[in-house]
Coordinates of C-alpha atoms and ligand atoms in Angstrom, one line a residue:
V197 CA 30.1 23.9 -23.5
T198 CA 31.3 19.9 -24.5
A199 CA 29.6 17.1 -26.7
R200 CA 29.3 14.9 -23.2
K201 CA 27.1 18.1 -21.7
L202 CA 25.0 18.3 -25.0
G203 CA 24.6 14.2 -24.3
L204 CA 24.0 14.4 -20.6
F205 CA 20.7 17.4 -21.4
A206 CA 20.1 15.4 -24.5
L207 CA 19.4 12.3 -22.2
L208 CA 17.7 14.3 -19.3
L209 CA 15.1 16.7 -21.7
L210 CA 14.6 13.0 -22.6
L211 CA 13.7 11.1 -19.4
L212 CA 12.0 14.2 -18.5
G213 CA 9.8 14.0 -21.8
L214 CA 9.1 9.9 -20.6
A215 CA 9.0 10.7 -16.9
V216 CA 5.9 13.5 -18.0
A217 CA 5.0 11.9 -20.4
E218 CA 4.4 8.5 -17.6
A219 CA 2.5 11.2 -14.8
R220 CA -0.5 11.8 -16.6
P221 CA -2.4 10.6 -13.9
G222 CA -4.6 7.9 -15.3
G223 CA -4.7 8.5 -18.4
G224 CA -7.8 10.0 -18.5
H225 CA -8.3 9.2 -15.4
S226 CA -7.9 10.8 -12.0
S227 CA -5.5 11.3 -9.3
S228 CA -2.4 8.8 -10.0
G229 CA -2.9 7.8 -6.8
G230 CA -6.1 6.2 -7.4
G231 CA -5.5 4.7 -10.5
R232 CA -5.0 1.2 -10.5
S233 CA -1.8 1.2 -10.1
S234 CA -1.3 2.8 -7.5
S235 CA -2.2 -0.3 -6.1
S236 CA -2.9 -1.0 -2.5
S237 CA -2.3 -1.4 1.3
R238 CA -2.8 -0.8 4.8
S239 CA -3.3 -3.3 7.8
S240 CA -2.7 -3.9 5.3
G241 CA -5.7 -2.4 3.5
G242 CA -6.1 0.0 1.3
G243 CA -6.6 -1.1 -2.4
G244 CA -5.7 0.1 -5.5
S245 CA -9.3 2.2 -6.6
F246 CA -10.2 -1.4 -7.5
R247 CA -12.3 -1.8 -10.6
G248 CA -12.9 1.9 -9.7
G249 CA -9.2 4.4 -10.8
G250 CA -10.2 2.4 -14.5
G251 CA -6.9 3.8 -15.6
S252 CA -3.6 3.3 -14.5
G253 CA -1.1 5.5 -12.7
G254 CA 0.4 5.3 -9.3
S255 CA 4.3 6.0 -10.2
L256 CA 4.1 4.6 -12.2
G257 CA 1.2 4.6 -15.1
G258 CA 0.4 1.8 -17.1
G259 CA 3.1 1.1 -19.6
G260 CA 5.4 1.4 -16.7
A261 CA 7.5 -1.0 -15.9
V262 CA 8.4 -0.8 -19.7
A263 CA 8.6 3.1 -19.4
L264 CA 10.3 2.0 -16.4
I265 CA 13.2 0.0 -17.2
V266 CA 14.8 3.3 -20.1
I267 CA 14.2 4.9 -17.2
F268 CA 16.5 2.4 -15.5
V269 CA 18.6 2.6 -18.3
L270 CA 18.9 6.3 -18.9
I271 CA 19.5 7.2 -15.0
M272 CA 22.6 4.1 -15.8
I273 CA 24.0 6.0 -18.7
I274 CA 22.8 9.7 -16.8
S275 CA 24.9 8.8 -14.1
A276 CA 27.4 6.9 -15.3
V277 CA 28.3 10.1 -17.7
V278 CA 27.7 12.6 -14.7
K279 CA 31.0 10.5 -12.4
Q280 CA 32.9 11.6 -16.0
G281 CA 31.8 15.0 -16.5
Q282 CA 32.8 15.5 -12.5
A283 CA 36.0 13.6 -12.7
Q284 CA 37.0 15.6 -15.8
D285 CA 36.1 18.8 -15.1
N286 CA 33.6 19.0 -12.2
W287 CA 30.5 19.1 -13.5
S288 CA 27.5 19.2 -11.0
S289 CA 25.3 17.0 -10.6
G290 CA 22.7 19.0 -8.2
N291 CA 20.2 19.5 -10.7
I292 CA 19.4 16.0 -12.0
A293 CA 16.1 14.7 -10.0
Y294 CA 16.7 11.8 -8.3
T295 CA 14.6 8.7 -9.2
P296 CA 14.5 6.3 -7.1
P297 CA 15.9 2.4 -8.2
P298 CA 12.6 -0.1 -9.1
P299 CA 11.3 -1.2 -6.0
K300 CA 13.4 -4.8 -5.0
P301 CA 11.3 -8.1 -2.4
V302 CA 12.6 -7.4 0.8
S303 CA 13.6 -10.1 3.6
L304 CA 12.0 -10.0 6.8
A305 CA 14.3 -13.1 8.0
P306 CA 16.2 -11.1 9.8
L307 CA 14.4 -8.9 11.2
I308 CA 12.7 -11.9 12.3
Q309 CA 14.6 -14.2 14.1
R310 CA 15.8 -10.8 16.3
D311 CA 12.1 -9.8 17.0
P312 CA 9.6 -13.1 16.5
E313 CA 7.5 -10.7 17.8
F314 CA 7.4 -8.8 14.0
S315 CA 4.5 -8.6 11.5
R316 CA 4.7 -7.1 8.6
A317 CA 1.4 -6.1 9.2
V318 CA 1.1 -5.0 12.3
F319 CA 3.6 -3.2 11.4
E320 CA 2.4 -1.4 7.9
D321 CA -0.7 -0.6 9.8
F322 CA 1.5 1.3 12.1
V323 CA 3.3 3.5 9.1
Y324 CA -0.6 4.1 7.5
E325 CA -1.1 5.4 10.7
L326 CA 1.9 7.4 12.2
Y327 CA 2.3 8.7 8.4
A328 CA -1.7 10.3 8.6
A329 CA -1.3 11.1 11.3
A330 CA 1.8 13.5 11.0
Q331 CA 0.1 14.7 7.6
R332 CA -3.1 16.0 10.2
S333 CA -0.5 17.7 12.3
R334 CA 2.1 19.1 9.8
D335 CA 1.4 22.9 10.7
N336 CA 0.6 22.7 14.3
P337 CA 3.3 22.6 16.4
A338 CA 1.1 20.7 19.0
K339 CA -0.1 18.4 17.8
L340 CA 3.7 17.4 15.9
G341 CA 4.9 17.4 19.3
A342 CA 2.4 15.1 20.6
L343 CA 4.0 12.4 17.2
S344 CA 7.0 13.1 18.9
A345 CA 8.2 9.6 20.1
Y346 CA 8.1 8.0 16.9
L347 CA 9.8 11.4 15.1
D348 CA 12.8 13.0 15.3
P349 CA 13.5 16.1 15.8
G350 CA 14.6 16.8 11.8
V351 CA 11.2 15.1 11.0
I352 CA 9.7 17.5 12.4
G353 CA 10.8 19.9 10.9
M354 CA 10.2 19.0 7.4
L355 CA 6.8 18.1 7.9
A356 CA 6.3 21.4 9.6
A357 CA 7.9 23.7 6.5
R358 CA 5.7 21.6 4.0
G359 CA 3.2 24.2 5.2
A360 CA -1.1 23.5 5.7
A361 CA -2.3 20.5 7.0
P362 CA -3.7 18.4 4.2
S363 CA -8.3 18.2 4.8
Q364 CA -8.1 14.2 3.9
I365 CA -5.8 11.8 3.6
V366 CA -5.7 8.9 0.6
I367 CA -3.2 6.6 0.9
G368 CA -2.9 4.2 -1.7
S369 CA -0.1 1.2 -1.0
V370 CA 2.7 1.7 1.9
K371 CA 5.5 -0.5 0.8
L372 CA 8.3 -1.8 2.4
A373 CA 11.7 -0.4 0.2
N374 CA 13.8 -1.5 2.1
V375 CA 14.9 -3.9 5.0
A376 CA 18.8 -3.5 6.3
T377 CA 20.9 -4.3 9.9
N378 CA 23.6 -1.8 11.0
V379 CA 24.9 -4.4 13.9
E380 CA 27.4 -2.1 14.9
G381 CA 25.2 0.8 15.3
N382 CA 23.1 -1.3 17.2
L383 CA 20.0 -0.3 14.6
Q384 CA 17.7 -1.9 12.5
H385 CA 16.3 0.2 9.6
V386 CA 13.3 0.1 7.5
D387 CA 12.3 1.9 4.3
V388 CA 8.4 2.4 3.6
R389 CA 7.6 3.4 0.5
I390 CA 4.2 5.5 0.8
E391 CA 1.9 6.5 -2.1
A392 CA -0.8 9.2 -1.0
T393 CA -3.4 11.5 -2.6
V394 CA -3.2 14.4 0.2
H395 CA -6.0 16.3 0.3
T396 CA -4.3 20.2 0.1
E397 CA -5.3 22.9 -2.4
P398 CA -4.9 21.8 -4.8
P399 CA -4.3 18.0 -4.1
R400 CA -1.7 16.2 -4.9
Y401 CA 0.0 12.8 -5.2
V402 CA 2.5 11.8 -3.7
T403 CA 4.9 9.1 -3.4
E404 CA 7.0 9.6 -0.5
L405 CA 10.6 7.4 1.0
W406 CA 9.8 7.6 5.5
S407 CA 12.9 5.9 6.9
F408 CA 12.5 4.1 9.9
V409 CA 14.7 3.1 12.6
R410 CA 14.3 1.3 15.6
E411 CA 17.0 0.0 18.3
L412 CA 17.9 -3.8 17.8
S413 CA 17.0 -5.0 20.7
A414 CA 13.3 -3.3 20.6
V415 CA 10.6 -5.9 20.6
S416 CA 7.8 -5.7 18.0
K417 CA 3.8 -4.3 20.3
P418 CA 1.6 -6.0 18.9
P419 CA -1.3 -4.9 17.6
T420 CA -3.9 -2.1 18.8
R421 CA -6.7 -0.6 17.6
N422 CA -7.3 2.4 19.3
R423 CA -3.5 4.0 18.9
T424 CA -2.5 7.2 22.1
W425 CA 0.9 7.4 19.8
G426 CA 2.1 6.7 24.2
C427 CA 5.1 6.6 25.6
P428 CA 6.3 3.2 23.9
N429 CA 7.8 2.4 26.8
C430 CA 5.2 3.0 29.6
G431 CA 2.0 3.9 27.7
A432 CA 1.7 6.9 29.7
P433 CA 0.4 9.2 27.6
W434 CA 3.3 11.6 25.8
V435 CA 4.0 15.5 27.0
A436 CA 6.6 17.2 24.0
N437 CA 9.3 17.9 25.6
A438 CA 13.0 19.2 23.9
T439 CA 15.3 15.7 24.7
R440 CA 12.4 13.7 24.2
T441 CA 12.6 11.9 27.4
C442 CA 8.7 10.4 28.7
G443 CA 7.4 12.7 32.2
H444 CA 6.4 8.8 33.4
C445 CA 9.1 6.6 33.6
N446 CA 11.5 9.1 32.9
E447 CA 13.5 7.2 29.8
P448 CA 14.4 9.3 26.9
M449 CA 13.3 7.9 23.3
G450 CA 16.5 7.8 21.3
A451 CA 16.3 6.8 18.1
G452 CA 14.2 4.0 18.5
R453 CA 15.2 3.3 22.1
F454 CA 11.3 1.7 22.0
D455 CA 9.6 1.7 19.2
W456 CA 9.9 2.4 15.3
T457 CA 11.5 6.5 14.6
V458 CA 10.7 7.7 11.7
R459 CA 14.6 9.4 11.1
W460 CA 14.6 10.6 7.4
L461 CA 12.1 11.2 5.4
Q462 CA 12.1 11.5 1.5
V463 CA 9.1 13.1 -0.8
E464 CA 10.2 11.5 -3.9
S465 CA 7.4 12.8 -6.2
S466 CA 4.2 15.1 -5.7
K467 CA 2.4 16.3 -8.6
P468 CA -1.4 17.7 -8.8
V469 CA -3.4 15.5 -8.7
L470 CA -6.0 15.2 -12.4
A471 CA -9.9 16.5 -11.9
S472 CA -11.4 14.1 -13.9
L473 CA -12.1 9.5 -13.7
R474 CA -14.0 9.6 -17.5
G475 CA -11.6 8.3 -20.2
T476 CA -9.8 5.2 -21.1
V477 CA -6.4 3.6 -20.0
E478 CA -5.4 0.1 -21.7
E479 CA -4.4 -2.4 -19.7
Y480 CA -1.1 -3.7 -18.9
G481 CA 1.2 -5.9 -17.4
N482 CA -1.6 -9.0 -18.3
H483 CA 1.5 -11.1 -20.2
L484 CA 3.7 -10.6 -17.3
A485 CA 4.7 -13.5 -16.0
T486 CA 3.1 -14.6 -12.4
V487 CA 5.6 -13.3 -9.5
R488 CA 5.8 -16.3 -7.4
A489 CA 7.9 -16.4 -3.6
P490 CA 10.4 -19.1 -4.1
D491 CA 9.2 -20.9 -0.9
V492 CA 5.4 -20.7 -2.2
D493 CA 4.2 -24.7 -2.0
H494 CA 6.1 -25.5 1.2
A495 CA 4.6 -22.1 3.1
M496 CA 1.1 -22.6 1.3
A497 CA 2.0 -26.9 2.9
S498 CA 3.0 -25.5 6.0
I499 CA 0.0 -23.9 6.4
N500 CA -2.1 -27.2 5.5
V501 CA -0.3 -29.2 7.8
D502 CA -1.1 -26.9 11.0
D503 CA -5.1 -26.1 10.1
P504 CA -6.1 -29.2 6.9
A505 CA -8.5 -26.7 6.7
V506 CA -6.5 -23.9 4.5
S507 CA -5.6 -25.1 1.3
F508 CA -5.1 -23.3 -1.9
D509 CA -8.2 -24.7 -2.8
T510 CA -10.7 -24.2 -0.4
I511 CA -8.8 -20.1 -0.4
R512 CA -9.8 -19.7 -3.9
M513 CA -13.0 -21.2 -3.3
R514 CA -13.0 -18.1 -0.8
T515 CA -11.9 -15.5 -3.2
I516 CA -13.8 -16.5 -5.4
M517 CA -17.1 -15.6 -3.2
I518 CA -14.6 -12.0 -2.4
Y519 CA -14.5 -11.0 -5.8
Q520 CA -18.1 -11.1 -6.8
R521 CA -19.5 -9.7 -4.1
L522 CA -17.2 -7.2 -4.4
N523 CA -17.8 -6.9 -7.2
E524 CA -22.0 -6.7 -6.5
A525 CA -20.7 -4.1 -4.3
W526 CA -19.6 -2.2 -5.9
N527 CA -21.8 -1.7 -9.0
A528 CA -24.6 -0.8 -6.4
N529 CA -22.7 1.6 -4.9
D530 CA -22.4 0.4 -1.4
L531 CA -19.8 -1.6 0.1
K532 CA -22.5 -3.4 2.1
K533 CA -22.3 -6.4 0.7
V534 CA -17.9 -6.5 0.9
R535 CA -18.4 -6.0 4.8
G536 CA -17.1 -8.2 6.5
L537 CA -14.6 -10.2 4.3
V538 CA -12.1 -6.7 3.7
T539 CA -10.0 -5.3 6.5
T540 CA -11.9 -1.6 7.8
S541 CA -9.3 0.1 5.5
L542 CA -10.0 -1.3 3.2
R543 CA -13.5 -1.3 2.2
G544 CA -12.7 2.9 3.3
Y545 CA -10.6 3.0 0.2
L546 CA -13.0 1.8 -1.5
A547 CA -15.7 4.2 -0.5
Y548 CA -12.6 7.3 -0.9
W549 CA -13.4 5.4 -4.7
L550 CA -16.7 5.1 -4.9
D551 CA -17.3 9.4 -3.4
E552 CA -14.8 10.4 -6.3
Y553 CA -16.9 8.8 -8.5
K554 CA -20.3 9.9 -7.0
R555 CA -18.7 13.5 -6.2
Q556 CA -18.3 14.0 -10.4
G557 CA -21.7 12.5 -11.7
L558 CA -19.6 9.7 -12.7
A559 CA -20.1 5.5 -12.3
N560 CA -18.1 2.8 -13.2
R561 CA -19.5 -1.1 -13.9
L562 CA -17.7 -4.2 -14.7
D563 CA -20.3 -5.8 -15.9
N564 CA -20.1 -10.0 -15.7
A565 CA -17.4 -9.8 -13.8
R566 CA -15.9 -13.3 -13.4
V567 CA -12.2 -15.1 -12.6
E568 CA -10.7 -16.5 -14.7
T569 CA -8.0 -18.7 -13.8
I570 CA -6.1 -17.9 -10.3
H571 CA -2.1 -18.6 -9.1
L572 CA -0.3 -18.8 -5.9
S573 CA 2.0 -16.5 -5.4
S574 CA 3.3 -15.9 -1.8
V575 CA 2.1 -16.8 1.9
T576 CA 4.1 -15.5 4.7
R577 CA 3.6 -16.4 8.3
D578 CA 4.7 -14.4 11.3
K579 CA 3.4 -13.8 15.0
H580 CA 0.4 -12.1 13.8
Y581 CA -0.8 -13.3 10.8
D582 CA -0.5 -15.4 7.5
A583 CA -0.7 -14.2 4.8
I584 CA -2.0 -16.0 1.1
T585 CA -1.0 -13.7 -1.9
L586 CA -2.5 -14.7 -4.9
R587 CA -2.6 -13.3 -8.6
V588 CA -6.0 -13.0 -10.0
F589 CA -7.3 -13.4 -13.6
A590 CA -10.3 -12.3 -14.1
G591 CA -12.2 -10.0 -16.9
G592 CA -16.0 -8.3 -17.8
A593 CA -17.5 -4.9 -19.2
D594 CA -15.7 -2.3 -17.7
Y595 CA -17.0 1.6 -18.2
T596 CA -17.8 4.7 -16.8
L597 CA -21.1 6.5 -17.0
E598 CA -22.5 10.2 -16.5
G599 CA -25.8 9.8 -16.8
N600 CA -26.5 7.1 -19.3
R601 CA -23.8 7.9 -21.1
V602 CA -20.7 5.5 -21.8
V603 CA -17.8 8.4 -21.3
G604 CA -14.4 5.9 -20.5
G605 CA -14.5 1.7 -20.9
S606 CA -16.7 -0.3 -22.9
K607 CA -20.1 -2.1 -21.9
S608 CA -19.4 -4.5 -24.9
T609 CA -15.9 -5.8 -25.0
V610 CA -14.5 -8.1 -22.3
R611 CA -11.7 -6.3 -20.4
H612 CA -9.1 -8.4 -19.1
Y613 CA -6.9 -7.7 -16.4
T614 CA -4.6 -9.6 -13.3
E615 CA -4.0 -8.0 -9.8
Y616 CA -2.2 -9.4 -7.0
W617 CA -4.4 -10.3 -3.8
T618 CA -3.6 -10.8 0.1
L619 CA -5.6 -12.6 2.1
I620 CA -5.1 -12.1 5.6
R621 CA -6.3 -14.5 8.6
S622 CA -5.3 -14.3 12.4
S623 CA -2.2 -16.8 13.1
A624 CA -3.7 -18.0 16.0
R625 CA -6.8 -18.8 14.3
R626 CA -8.0 -22.6 12.7
G627 CA -11.1 -23.6 11.7
A628 CA -13.0 -23.7 7.9
V629 CA -12.5 -21.2 5.5
V630 CA -16.3 -19.6 5.0
T631 CA -16.9 -19.6 0.9
E632 CA -20.7 -18.2 1.6
P633 CA -20.7 -13.6 3.2
K634 CA -21.6 -15.5 6.5
C635 CA -19.8 -15.0 9.8
A636 CA -16.6 -17.3 10.1
N637 CA -17.8 -17.4 14.3
C638 CA -21.3 -17.1 14.3
G639 CA -23.0 -18.1 11.5
A640 CA -25.0 -14.2 11.1
P641 CA -24.7 -13.0 7.3
L642 CA -21.7 -10.6 7.1
E643 CA -23.7 -7.4 5.7
D644 CA -24.3 -7.0 9.3
T645 CA -21.4 -5.6 10.1
S646 CA -20.4 -2.5 11.8
D647 CA -18.6 0.2 10.2
S648 CA -16.1 -0.9 12.8
G649 CA -15.9 -4.4 11.2
E650 CA -17.5 -6.2 14.6
C651 CA -20.0 -9.0 13.7
S652 CA -23.5 -7.7 14.6
H653 CA -24.5 -11.2 15.9
C654 CA -21.4 -12.7 18.2
Q655 CA -19.0 -9.0 17.5
A656 CA -16.2 -11.8 16.6
N657 CA -13.6 -8.4 14.4
N658 CA -14.0 -10.3 10.7
E659 CA -12.5 -7.1 9.6
L660 CA -10.0 -8.2 11.0
G661 CA -9.5 -11.5 10.0
S662 CA -9.5 -13.0 13.4
F663 CA -12.0 -15.7 12.7
D664 CA -11.3 -15.9 8.4
W665 CA -9.8 -14.9 5.6
V666 CA -10.5 -11.1 4.6
L667 CA -9.2 -9.5 1.6
S668 CA -6.1 -6.9 2.7
K669 CA -4.7 -5.3 -0.8
I670 CA -4.9 -4.7 -4.5
E671 CA -1.7 -4.7 -6.0
Q672 CA -1.5 -4.4 -10.2
D673 CA 0.4 -6.4 -11.6
D674 CA 2.8 -4.0 -12.8
N675 CA 3.7 -2.6 -9.8
Y676 CA 3.1 -6.3 -8.2
V677 CA 7.1 -7.1 -6.8
G678 CA 6.5 -9.7 -3.9
Ligands
ZN288 ZN1 7.3 6.6 29.4
ZN289 ZN1 -21.3 -13.5 14.4

């Protein structure tokens, strides 16, 4: 054993030690997934467990950024040592755990240039639903076959090998990790990192990288509310077959000829979810500089030109109203007050965490919560949605009760925190940014919004952002990359 190998092992142990320390799911709070760092997304919906998760967690817990940098540096050193080792004595690196590089903002501009129908929110929704459907079907060949127009045979094999299907899937976030165009191969690649809590026995918190491909000439489908996973070319019901050819239009699906196909996937991490939501986790990331897209001011100005009702000021007022309603709803353990103000999927995610507190005999509260400052972070516009991301600085007394006993946080100290909130609205919509909890279409109270997000009075789907800005993502400052 050479000194170099010993050095390598020492570094590896250090790296693993750090990784384990970081794995402290939620640091006293449960499910890494639900933890505050796990942040959000899905149709952008899903959301960090709001204030609820309390803890950090996610693949990178509180302090994640610093640890991430440390881990990243270690990986650089280790891979250098490994390469050297391989070159000199064929030392195998097979046992070294792969840790993905830190996330970077991705540019969708080349993709949208080829396919102006592409919408990030719509794509993320597709990923969210395909992931959930595939997980639910993974132990049933017939159900997996029904998705096979969208899953490569190799991917179906990988899913089938993962054992019993989870009874419930709670997606914490769907993040675009890499976007690349392969002109020679005629393929558009989009890699997506998914963080989820999958309720197997016992429940696990997983991070997976799913790699999607589509032919360059394919055009994105419009948003859909009732996905059936039919033929992506003609829409006919899909019947699984060995050549992945549609029985109706006779077209073979190939590798993403008509729509996105999962070509490959990797489970990056999988660990048991810790049970308890008790405890306190340090806030991390407040001091980080606000991530600002380079074109943010220009993009905000362009929305304002198209619709003078939309400005940083009006958006800020609506965000403060949503923030207050969200806290009232959270503290009351009843999400009625945010109906029509958040996406249906984000509401579902919040409901999961409220239920989880309840199931454990706990209640999380944020008293005297208020927004302190709001910064503009990014503005994106595509065919279907305009999206505005703000960094919200806020504070309140954050604590968890078991009966009358405080078992986490503090009733008497204000906990300051910052989060990135993304609001979306249909890009076709023009009109006032309403700062009261009323339907932007008819003025009826939003509390009467249906479970599927429609105004009970005029049927406008407010939770899709068809009429006014709705909160679709809550992301934590320590893992937000823009
Ligand atoms: Zn067809
Ligand atoms: Zn209405």
